[in-house]
Short mmCIF file of C-alpha atoms and ligand atoms in Angstrom, two decimals:
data_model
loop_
_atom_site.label_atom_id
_atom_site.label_comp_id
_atom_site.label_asym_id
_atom_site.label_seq_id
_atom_site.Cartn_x
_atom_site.Cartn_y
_atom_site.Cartn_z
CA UNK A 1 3.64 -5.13 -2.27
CA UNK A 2 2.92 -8.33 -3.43
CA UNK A 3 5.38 -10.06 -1.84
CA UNK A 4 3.31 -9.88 1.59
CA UNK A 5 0.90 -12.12 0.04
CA UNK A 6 2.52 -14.89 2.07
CA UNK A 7 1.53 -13.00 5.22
CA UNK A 8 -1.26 -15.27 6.40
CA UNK A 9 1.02 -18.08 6.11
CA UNK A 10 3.33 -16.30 8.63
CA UNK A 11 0.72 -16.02 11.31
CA UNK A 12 0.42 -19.55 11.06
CA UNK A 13 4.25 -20.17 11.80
CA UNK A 14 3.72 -17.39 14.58
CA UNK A 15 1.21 -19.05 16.18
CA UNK A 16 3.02 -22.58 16.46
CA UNK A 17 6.20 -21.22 17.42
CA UNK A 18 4.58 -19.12 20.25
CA UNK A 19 2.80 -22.04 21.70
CA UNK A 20 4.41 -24.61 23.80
CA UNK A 21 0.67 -26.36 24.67
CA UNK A 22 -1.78 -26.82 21.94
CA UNK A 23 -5.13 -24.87 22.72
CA UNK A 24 -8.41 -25.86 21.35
CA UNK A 25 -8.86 -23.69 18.28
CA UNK A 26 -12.32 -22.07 17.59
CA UNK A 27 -13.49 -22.15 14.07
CA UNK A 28 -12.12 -20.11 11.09
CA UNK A 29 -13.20 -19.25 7.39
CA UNK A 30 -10.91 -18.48 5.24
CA UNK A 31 -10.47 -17.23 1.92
CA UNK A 32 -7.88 -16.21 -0.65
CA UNK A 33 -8.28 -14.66 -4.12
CA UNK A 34 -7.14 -12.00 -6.52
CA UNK A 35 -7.51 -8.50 -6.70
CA UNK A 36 -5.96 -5.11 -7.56
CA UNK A 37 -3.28 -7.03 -9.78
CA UNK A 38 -2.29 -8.83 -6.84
CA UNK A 39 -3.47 -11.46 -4.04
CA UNK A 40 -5.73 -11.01 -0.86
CA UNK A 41 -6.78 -13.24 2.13
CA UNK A 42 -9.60 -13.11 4.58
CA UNK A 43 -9.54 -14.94 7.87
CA UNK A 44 -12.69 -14.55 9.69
CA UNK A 45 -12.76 -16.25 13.15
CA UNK A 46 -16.00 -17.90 14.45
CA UNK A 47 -18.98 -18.01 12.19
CA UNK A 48 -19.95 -15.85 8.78
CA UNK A 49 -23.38 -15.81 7.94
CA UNK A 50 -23.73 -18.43 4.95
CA UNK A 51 -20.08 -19.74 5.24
CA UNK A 52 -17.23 -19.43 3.05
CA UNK A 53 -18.80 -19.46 -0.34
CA UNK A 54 -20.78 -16.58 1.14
CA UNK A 55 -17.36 -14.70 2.35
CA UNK A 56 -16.03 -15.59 -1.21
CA UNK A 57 -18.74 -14.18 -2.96
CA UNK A 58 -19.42 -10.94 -1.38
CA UNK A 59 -15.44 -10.15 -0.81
CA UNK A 60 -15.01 -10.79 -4.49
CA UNK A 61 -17.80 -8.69 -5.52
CA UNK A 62 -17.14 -5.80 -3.15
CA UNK A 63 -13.18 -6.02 -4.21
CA UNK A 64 -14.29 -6.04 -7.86
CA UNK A 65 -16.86 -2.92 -7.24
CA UNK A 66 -13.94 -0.91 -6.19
CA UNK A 67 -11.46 -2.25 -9.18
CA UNK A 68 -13.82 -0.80 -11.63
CA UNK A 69 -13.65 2.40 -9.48
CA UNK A 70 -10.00 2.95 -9.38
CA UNK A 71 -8.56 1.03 -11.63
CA UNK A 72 -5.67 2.61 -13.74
CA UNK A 73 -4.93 -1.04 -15.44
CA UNK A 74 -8.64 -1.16 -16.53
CA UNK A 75 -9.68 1.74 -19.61
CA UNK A 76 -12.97 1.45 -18.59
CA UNK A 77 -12.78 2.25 -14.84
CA UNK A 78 -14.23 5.73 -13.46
CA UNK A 79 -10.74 6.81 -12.58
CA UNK A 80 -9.46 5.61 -16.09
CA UNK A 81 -13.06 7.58 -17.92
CA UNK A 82 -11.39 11.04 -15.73
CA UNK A 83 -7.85 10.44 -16.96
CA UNK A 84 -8.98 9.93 -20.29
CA UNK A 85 -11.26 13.85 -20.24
CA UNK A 86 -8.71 16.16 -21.02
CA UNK A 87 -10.69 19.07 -20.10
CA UNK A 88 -11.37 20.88 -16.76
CA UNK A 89 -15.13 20.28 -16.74
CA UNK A 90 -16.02 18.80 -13.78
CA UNK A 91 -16.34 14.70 -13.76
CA UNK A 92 -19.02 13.01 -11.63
CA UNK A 93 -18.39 10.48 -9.58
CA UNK A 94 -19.97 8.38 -6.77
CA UNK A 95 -19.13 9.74 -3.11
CA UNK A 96 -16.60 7.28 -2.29
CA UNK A 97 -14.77 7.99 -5.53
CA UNK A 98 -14.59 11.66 -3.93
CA UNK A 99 -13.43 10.14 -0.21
CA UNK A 100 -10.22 7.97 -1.30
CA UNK A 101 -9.24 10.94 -3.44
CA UNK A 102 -9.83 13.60 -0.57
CA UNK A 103 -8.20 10.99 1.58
CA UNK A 104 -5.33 10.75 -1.07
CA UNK A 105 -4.66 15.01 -1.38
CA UNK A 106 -4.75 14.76 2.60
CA UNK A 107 -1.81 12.28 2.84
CA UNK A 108 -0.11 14.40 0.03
CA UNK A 109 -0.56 17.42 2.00
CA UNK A 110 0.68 15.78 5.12
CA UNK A 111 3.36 14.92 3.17
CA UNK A 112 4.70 18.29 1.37
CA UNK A 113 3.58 16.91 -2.41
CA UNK A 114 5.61 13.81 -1.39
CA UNK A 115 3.30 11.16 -1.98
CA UNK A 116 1.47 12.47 -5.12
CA UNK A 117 -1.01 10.65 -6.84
CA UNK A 118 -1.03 12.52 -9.76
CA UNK A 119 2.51 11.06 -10.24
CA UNK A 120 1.03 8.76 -12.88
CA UNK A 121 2.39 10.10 -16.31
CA UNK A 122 6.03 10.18 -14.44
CA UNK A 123 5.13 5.89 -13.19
CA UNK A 124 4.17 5.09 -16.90
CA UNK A 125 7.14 7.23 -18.20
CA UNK A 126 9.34 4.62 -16.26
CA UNK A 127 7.39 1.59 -16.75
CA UNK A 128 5.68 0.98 -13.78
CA UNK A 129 2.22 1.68 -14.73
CA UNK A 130 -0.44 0.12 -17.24
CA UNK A 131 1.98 1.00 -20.36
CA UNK A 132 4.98 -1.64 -21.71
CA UNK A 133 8.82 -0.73 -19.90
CA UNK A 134 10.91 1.93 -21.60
CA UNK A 135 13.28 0.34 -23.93
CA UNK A 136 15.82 3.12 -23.38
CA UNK A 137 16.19 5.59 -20.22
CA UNK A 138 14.08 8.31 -20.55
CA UNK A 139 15.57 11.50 -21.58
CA UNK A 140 15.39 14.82 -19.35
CA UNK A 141 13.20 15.96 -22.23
CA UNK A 142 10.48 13.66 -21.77
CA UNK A 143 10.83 13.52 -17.51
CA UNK A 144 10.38 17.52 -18.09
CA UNK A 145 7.15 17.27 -19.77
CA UNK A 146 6.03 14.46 -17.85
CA UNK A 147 6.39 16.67 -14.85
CA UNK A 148 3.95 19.39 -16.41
CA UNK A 149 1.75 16.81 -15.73
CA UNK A 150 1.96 16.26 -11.87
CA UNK A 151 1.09 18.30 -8.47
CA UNK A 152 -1.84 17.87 -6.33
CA UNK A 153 -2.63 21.54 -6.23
CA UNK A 154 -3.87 20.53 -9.97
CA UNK A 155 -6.71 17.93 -8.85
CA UNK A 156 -9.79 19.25 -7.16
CA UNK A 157 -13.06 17.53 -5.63
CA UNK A 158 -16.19 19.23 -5.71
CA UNK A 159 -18.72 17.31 -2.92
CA UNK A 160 -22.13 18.32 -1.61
CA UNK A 161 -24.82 16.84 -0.07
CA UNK A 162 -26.13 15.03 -3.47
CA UNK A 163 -22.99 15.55 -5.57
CA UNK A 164 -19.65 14.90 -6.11
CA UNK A 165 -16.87 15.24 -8.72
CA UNK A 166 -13.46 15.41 -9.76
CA UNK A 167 -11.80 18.39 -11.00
CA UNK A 168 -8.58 19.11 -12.98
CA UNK A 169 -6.40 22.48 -13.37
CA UNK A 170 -4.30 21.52 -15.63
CA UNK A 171 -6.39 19.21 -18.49
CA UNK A 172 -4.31 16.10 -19.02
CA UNK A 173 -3.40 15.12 -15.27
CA UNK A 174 -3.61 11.85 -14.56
CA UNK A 175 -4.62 10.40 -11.76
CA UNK A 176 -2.93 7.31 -10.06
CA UNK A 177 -4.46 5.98 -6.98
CA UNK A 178 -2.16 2.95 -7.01
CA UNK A 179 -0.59 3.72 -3.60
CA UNK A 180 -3.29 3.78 -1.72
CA UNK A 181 -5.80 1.28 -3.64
CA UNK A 182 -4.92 -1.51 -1.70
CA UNK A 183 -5.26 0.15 1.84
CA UNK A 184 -8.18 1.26 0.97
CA UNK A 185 -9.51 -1.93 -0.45
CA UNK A 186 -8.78 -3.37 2.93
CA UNK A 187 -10.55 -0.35 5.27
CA UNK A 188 -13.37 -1.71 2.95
CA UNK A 189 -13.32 -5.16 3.40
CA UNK A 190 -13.07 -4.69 7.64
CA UNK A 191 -15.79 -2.54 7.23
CA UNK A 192 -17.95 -4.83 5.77
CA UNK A 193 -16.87 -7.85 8.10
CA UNK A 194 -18.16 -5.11 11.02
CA UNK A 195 -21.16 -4.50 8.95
CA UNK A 196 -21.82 -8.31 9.62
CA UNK A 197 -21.12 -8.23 12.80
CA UNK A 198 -17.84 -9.69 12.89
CA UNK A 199 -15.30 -8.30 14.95
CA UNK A 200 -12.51 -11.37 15.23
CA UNK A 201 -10.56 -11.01 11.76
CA UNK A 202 -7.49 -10.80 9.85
CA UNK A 203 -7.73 -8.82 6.22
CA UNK A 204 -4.46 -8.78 3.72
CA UNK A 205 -4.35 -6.96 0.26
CA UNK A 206 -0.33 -7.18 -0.98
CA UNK A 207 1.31 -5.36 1.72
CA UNK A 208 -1.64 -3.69 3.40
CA UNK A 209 -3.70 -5.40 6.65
CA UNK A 210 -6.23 -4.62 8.86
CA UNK A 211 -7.21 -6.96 11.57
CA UNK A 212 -9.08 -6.73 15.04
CA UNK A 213 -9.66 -9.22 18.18
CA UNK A 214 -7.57 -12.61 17.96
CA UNK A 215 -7.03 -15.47 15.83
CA UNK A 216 -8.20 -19.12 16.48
CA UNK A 217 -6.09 -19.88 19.40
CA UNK A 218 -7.50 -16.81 21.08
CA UNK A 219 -4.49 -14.84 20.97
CA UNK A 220 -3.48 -11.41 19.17
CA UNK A 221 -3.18 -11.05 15.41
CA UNK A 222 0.65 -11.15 14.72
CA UNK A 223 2.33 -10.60 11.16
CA UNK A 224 5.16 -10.95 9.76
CA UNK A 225 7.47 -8.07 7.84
CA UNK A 226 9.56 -9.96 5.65
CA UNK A 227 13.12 -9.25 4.60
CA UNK A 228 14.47 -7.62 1.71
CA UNK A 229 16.19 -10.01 0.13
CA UNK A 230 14.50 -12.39 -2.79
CA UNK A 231 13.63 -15.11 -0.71
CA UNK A 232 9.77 -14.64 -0.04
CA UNK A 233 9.95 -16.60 3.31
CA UNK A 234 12.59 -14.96 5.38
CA UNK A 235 11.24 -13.10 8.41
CA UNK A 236 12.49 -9.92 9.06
CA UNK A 237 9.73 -8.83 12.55
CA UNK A 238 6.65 -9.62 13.96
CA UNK A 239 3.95 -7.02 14.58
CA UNK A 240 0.94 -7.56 17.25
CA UNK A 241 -0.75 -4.77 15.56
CA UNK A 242 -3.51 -4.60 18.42
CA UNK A 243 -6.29 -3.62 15.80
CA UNK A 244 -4.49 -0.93 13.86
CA UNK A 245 -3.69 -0.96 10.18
CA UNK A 246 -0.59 -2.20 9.13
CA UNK A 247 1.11 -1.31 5.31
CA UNK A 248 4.70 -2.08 3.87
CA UNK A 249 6.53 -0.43 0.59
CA UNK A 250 9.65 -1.78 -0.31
CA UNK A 251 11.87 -0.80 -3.78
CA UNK A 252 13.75 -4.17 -3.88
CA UNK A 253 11.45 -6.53 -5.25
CA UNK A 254 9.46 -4.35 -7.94
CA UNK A 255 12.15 -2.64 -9.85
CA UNK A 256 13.73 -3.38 -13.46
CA UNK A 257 17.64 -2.74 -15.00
CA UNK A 258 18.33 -0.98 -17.76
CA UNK A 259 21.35 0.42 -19.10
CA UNK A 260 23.05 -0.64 -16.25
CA UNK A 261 20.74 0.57 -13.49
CA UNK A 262 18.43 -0.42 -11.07
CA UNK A 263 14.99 1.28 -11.22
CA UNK A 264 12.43 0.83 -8.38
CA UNK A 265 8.84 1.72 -8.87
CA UNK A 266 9.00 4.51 -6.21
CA UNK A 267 9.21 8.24 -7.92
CA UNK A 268 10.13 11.04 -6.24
CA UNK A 269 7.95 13.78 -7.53
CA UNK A 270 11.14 16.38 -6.82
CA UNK A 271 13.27 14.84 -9.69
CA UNK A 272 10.77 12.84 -11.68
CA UNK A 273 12.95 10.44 -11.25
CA UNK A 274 13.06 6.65 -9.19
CA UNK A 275 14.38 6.79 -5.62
CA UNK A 276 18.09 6.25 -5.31
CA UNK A 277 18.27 6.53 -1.77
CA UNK A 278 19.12 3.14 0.75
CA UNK A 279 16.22 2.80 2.40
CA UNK A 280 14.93 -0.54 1.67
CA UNK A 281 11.39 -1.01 3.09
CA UNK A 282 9.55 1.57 5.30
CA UNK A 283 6.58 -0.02 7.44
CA UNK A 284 3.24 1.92 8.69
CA UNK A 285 1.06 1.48 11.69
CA UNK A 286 -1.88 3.71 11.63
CA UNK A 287 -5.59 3.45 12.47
CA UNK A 288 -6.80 3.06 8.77
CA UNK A 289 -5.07 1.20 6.29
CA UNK A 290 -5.51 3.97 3.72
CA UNK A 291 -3.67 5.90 5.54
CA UNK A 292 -0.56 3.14 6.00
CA UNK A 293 -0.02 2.62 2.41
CA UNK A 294 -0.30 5.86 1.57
CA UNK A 295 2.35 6.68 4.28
CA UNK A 296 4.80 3.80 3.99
CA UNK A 297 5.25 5.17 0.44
CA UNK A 298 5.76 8.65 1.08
CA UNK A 299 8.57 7.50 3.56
CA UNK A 300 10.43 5.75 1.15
CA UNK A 301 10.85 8.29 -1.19
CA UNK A 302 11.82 11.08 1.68
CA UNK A 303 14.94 8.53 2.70
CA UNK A 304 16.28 7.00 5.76
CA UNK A 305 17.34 10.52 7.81
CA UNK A 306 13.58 12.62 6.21
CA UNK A 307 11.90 9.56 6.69
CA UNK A 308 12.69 8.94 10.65
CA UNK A 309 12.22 12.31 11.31
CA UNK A 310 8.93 12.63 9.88
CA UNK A 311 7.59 9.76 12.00
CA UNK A 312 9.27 11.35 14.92
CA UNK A 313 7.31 14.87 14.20
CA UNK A 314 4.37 13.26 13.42
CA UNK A 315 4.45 10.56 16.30
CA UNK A 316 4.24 7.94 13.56
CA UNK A 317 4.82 4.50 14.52
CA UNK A 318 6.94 3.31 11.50
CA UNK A 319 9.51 0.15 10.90
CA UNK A 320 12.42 1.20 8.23
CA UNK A 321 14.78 -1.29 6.98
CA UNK A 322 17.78 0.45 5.45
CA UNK A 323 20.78 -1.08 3.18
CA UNK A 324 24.01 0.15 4.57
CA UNK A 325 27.71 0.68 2.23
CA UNK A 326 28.47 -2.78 3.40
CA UNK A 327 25.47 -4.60 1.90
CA UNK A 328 23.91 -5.70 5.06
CA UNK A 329 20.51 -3.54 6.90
CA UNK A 330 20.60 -1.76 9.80
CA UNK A 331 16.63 -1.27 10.94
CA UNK A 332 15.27 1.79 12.23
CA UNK A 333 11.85 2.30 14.42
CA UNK A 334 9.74 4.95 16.01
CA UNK A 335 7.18 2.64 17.73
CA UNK A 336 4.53 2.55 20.36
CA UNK A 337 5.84 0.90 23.50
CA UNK A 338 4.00 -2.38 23.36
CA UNK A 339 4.40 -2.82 19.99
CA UNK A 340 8.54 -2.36 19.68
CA UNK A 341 8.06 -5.52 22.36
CA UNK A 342 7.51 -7.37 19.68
CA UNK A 343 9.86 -6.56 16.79
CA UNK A 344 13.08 -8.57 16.62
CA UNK A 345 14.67 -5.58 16.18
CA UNK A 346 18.99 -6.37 15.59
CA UNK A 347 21.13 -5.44 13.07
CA UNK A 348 21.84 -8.44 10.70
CA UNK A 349 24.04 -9.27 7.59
P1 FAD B 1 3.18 0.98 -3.01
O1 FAD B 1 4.45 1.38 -2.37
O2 FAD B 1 1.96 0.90 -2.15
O3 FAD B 1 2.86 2.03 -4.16
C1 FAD B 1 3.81 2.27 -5.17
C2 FAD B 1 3.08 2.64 -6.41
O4 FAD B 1 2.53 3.95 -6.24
C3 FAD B 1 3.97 2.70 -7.64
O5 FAD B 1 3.98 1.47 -8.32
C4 FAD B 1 3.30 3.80 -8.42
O6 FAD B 1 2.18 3.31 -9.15
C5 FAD B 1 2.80 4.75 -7.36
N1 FAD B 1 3.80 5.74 -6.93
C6 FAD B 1 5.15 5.78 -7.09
N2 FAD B 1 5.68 6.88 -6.56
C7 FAD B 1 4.65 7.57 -6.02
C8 FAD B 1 4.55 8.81 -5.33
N3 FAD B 1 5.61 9.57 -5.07
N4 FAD B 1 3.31 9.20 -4.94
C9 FAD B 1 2.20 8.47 -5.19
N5 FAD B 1 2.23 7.30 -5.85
C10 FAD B 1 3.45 6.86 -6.25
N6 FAD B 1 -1.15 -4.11 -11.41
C11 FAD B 1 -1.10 -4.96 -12.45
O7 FAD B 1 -0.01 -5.36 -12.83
N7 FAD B 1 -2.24 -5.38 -13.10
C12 FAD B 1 -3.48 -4.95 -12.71
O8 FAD B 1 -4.48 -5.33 -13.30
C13 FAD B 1 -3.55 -4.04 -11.62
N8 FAD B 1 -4.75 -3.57 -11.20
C14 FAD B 1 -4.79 -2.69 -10.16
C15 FAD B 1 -6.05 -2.21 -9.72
C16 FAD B 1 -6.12 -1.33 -8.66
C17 FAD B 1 -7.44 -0.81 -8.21
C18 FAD B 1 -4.93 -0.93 -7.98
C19 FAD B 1 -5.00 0.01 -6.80
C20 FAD B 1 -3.70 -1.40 -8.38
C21 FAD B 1 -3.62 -2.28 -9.48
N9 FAD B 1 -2.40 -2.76 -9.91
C22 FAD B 1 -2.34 -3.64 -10.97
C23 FAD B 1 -1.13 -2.27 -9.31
C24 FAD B 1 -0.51 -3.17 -8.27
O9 FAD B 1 -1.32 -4.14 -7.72
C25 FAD B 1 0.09 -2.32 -7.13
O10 FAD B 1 -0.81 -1.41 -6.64
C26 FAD B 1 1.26 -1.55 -7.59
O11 FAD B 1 2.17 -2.44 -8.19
C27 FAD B 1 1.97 -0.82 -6.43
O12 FAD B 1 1.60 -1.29 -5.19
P2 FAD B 1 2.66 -1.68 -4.10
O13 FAD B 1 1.92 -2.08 -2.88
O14 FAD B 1 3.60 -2.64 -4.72
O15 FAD B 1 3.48 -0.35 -3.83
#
């Protein structure tokens, strides 16, 4: 979520507070920007050939490459062109078009048609897509036929060794890769930093990270998951996520009332409907970032008790954050051994 965008400046308060001595520091570039409809930061420790401007440039550019890809918000992206065929003819696209989407019906299968990302018709139904807010609740008449629209086993990709395209069942599904756009974004972006031979760095898209080595006092990368409550600066834990991925959802900070109720931009698939449930903020740790934010959101539509025991099957290392009758948050955690040694993990009102 956006919200996380204030990661980087966590580390920062990490690193001070974990350091009685000061260290020499080695050097750092650094950059910050938009993307995806939201904010993204690059630290890169040591050198990067050309310097920052370089960084700037060629993040911006590769970020922007894969906007026009997925884009939903933009009519003219090659996800938006397949949306807008309503026919089941097969629709070209390049090969990594093909690999977020296989990577997307994976997670979905993983998932039991949990995290769906041909969801889409039932996010713009409730406003949390390209199209304006609903001005009234939407009726069971329009979640029905939104519904028609959805489920995975609809959306096909055709690959071979020259070709690749997408393929829909049923002719008006919709794909939404919004879920998983800015994981993917950042696999790309630590790929590229490899590419160029860096292999000391810290990349944040809204609530999805990847990182590897140490920062510029030579320690590991630590970040912060923030608590659910309004104020953007209040930490909730600290994760040393020892070059693994890192993604957060959370349904308290993008949602909207109406008629009384509070919406959250999470749909469960099974209803059609936004998740009422009280789990507050589910956090990922996987090897590929992807696969994080595709994850964190699935678990916060299953709920606190599906949720936990879905890590457990899977041996997922996840972080939940759950609202209790009282109004305070209990937290819940199915971690790797050296990396629960780092959580701050206490109940709290
Ligand atoms: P996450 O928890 O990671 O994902 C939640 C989102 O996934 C929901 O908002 C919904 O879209 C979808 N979703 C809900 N339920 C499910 C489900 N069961 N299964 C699968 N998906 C589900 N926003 C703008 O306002 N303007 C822009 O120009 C814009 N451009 C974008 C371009 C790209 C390429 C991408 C990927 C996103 C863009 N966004 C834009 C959207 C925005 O930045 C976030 O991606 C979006 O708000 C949700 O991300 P999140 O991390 O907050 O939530």
């Amino acid at each position: 979520m956006s919200w996380n965008r204030y990661g980087i400046g966590f580390l920062v308060l990490v690193a001070l507070v974990g350091c009685e001595k000061p260290v020499a520091e080695r050097p750092m570039v650094e950059i910050h920007g938009r993307t995806m409809g939201t904010f993204y930061g690059v630290k890169v420790v040591g050198d990067f050939p050309g310097g920052q401007q370089a960084l700037q440039t060629q993040v911006d550019s590769l970020l922007k490459h894969y906007n026009d890809e997925i884009s939903t918000y933009d009519p003219n992206s090659s996800l938006s062109k397949f949306n807008q065929q309503q026919t089941s003819t097969p629709f070209p696209v390049s090969q990594e078009m093909a690999d977020i989407v296989i990577s997307a019906l994976r997670v979905g299968q993983r998932t039991q048609g949990v995290l769906d990302v041909t969801v889409g018709p039932l996010v713009n139904l409730w406003g949390f897509g390209p199209d304006k807010r609903p001005v009234k609740t939407p009726t069971d008449e329009q979640i029905t036929a939104a519904r028609q629209r959805v489920g995975i086993q609809h959306l096909h990709v055709d690959v071979s060794a020259d070709h690749a395209a997408l393929r829909k069942d049923v002719p008006n599904i919709y794909v939404d890769l919004s879920t998983i756009g800015e994981g993917f974004g950042a696999d790309k972006v630590a790929e590229f930093l490899e590419s160029r031979g860096v292999h000391n760095y810290l990349v944040e898209i809204a609530g999805a990270s990847r990182s590897r080595g140490v920062n510029a006092k030579g320690d590991p990368w630590k970040l912060a998951i923030q608590k659910p409550t309004d104020e953007l600066d209040e930490v909730q834990a600290i994760i040393k996520p020892d070059g693994r991925a890192i993604s957060t959802s959370g349904s308290y900070r993008n949602y909207y009332e109406l008629d009384g109720k509070r919406y959250s931009h999470i749909i469960d698939p099974a209803t059609g409907k936004p998740i009422t449930h009280r789990l507050v903020s589910a956090t990922v740790i996987t090897p590929t970032s992807l696969e994080a934010d595709g994850l964190d959101t699935a678990l916060m539509v299953m709920g606190p008790e599906k949720a936990m025991a879905f890590a457990k099957q899977q041996r997922l290392a996840v972080y939940l954050v759950i609202k209790t009758d009282k109004g305070n948050f209990i937290l819940a955690y199915n971690l790797v051994p050296h990396l629960m040694s780092v959580f701050n993990a206490k109940e709290y009102s």
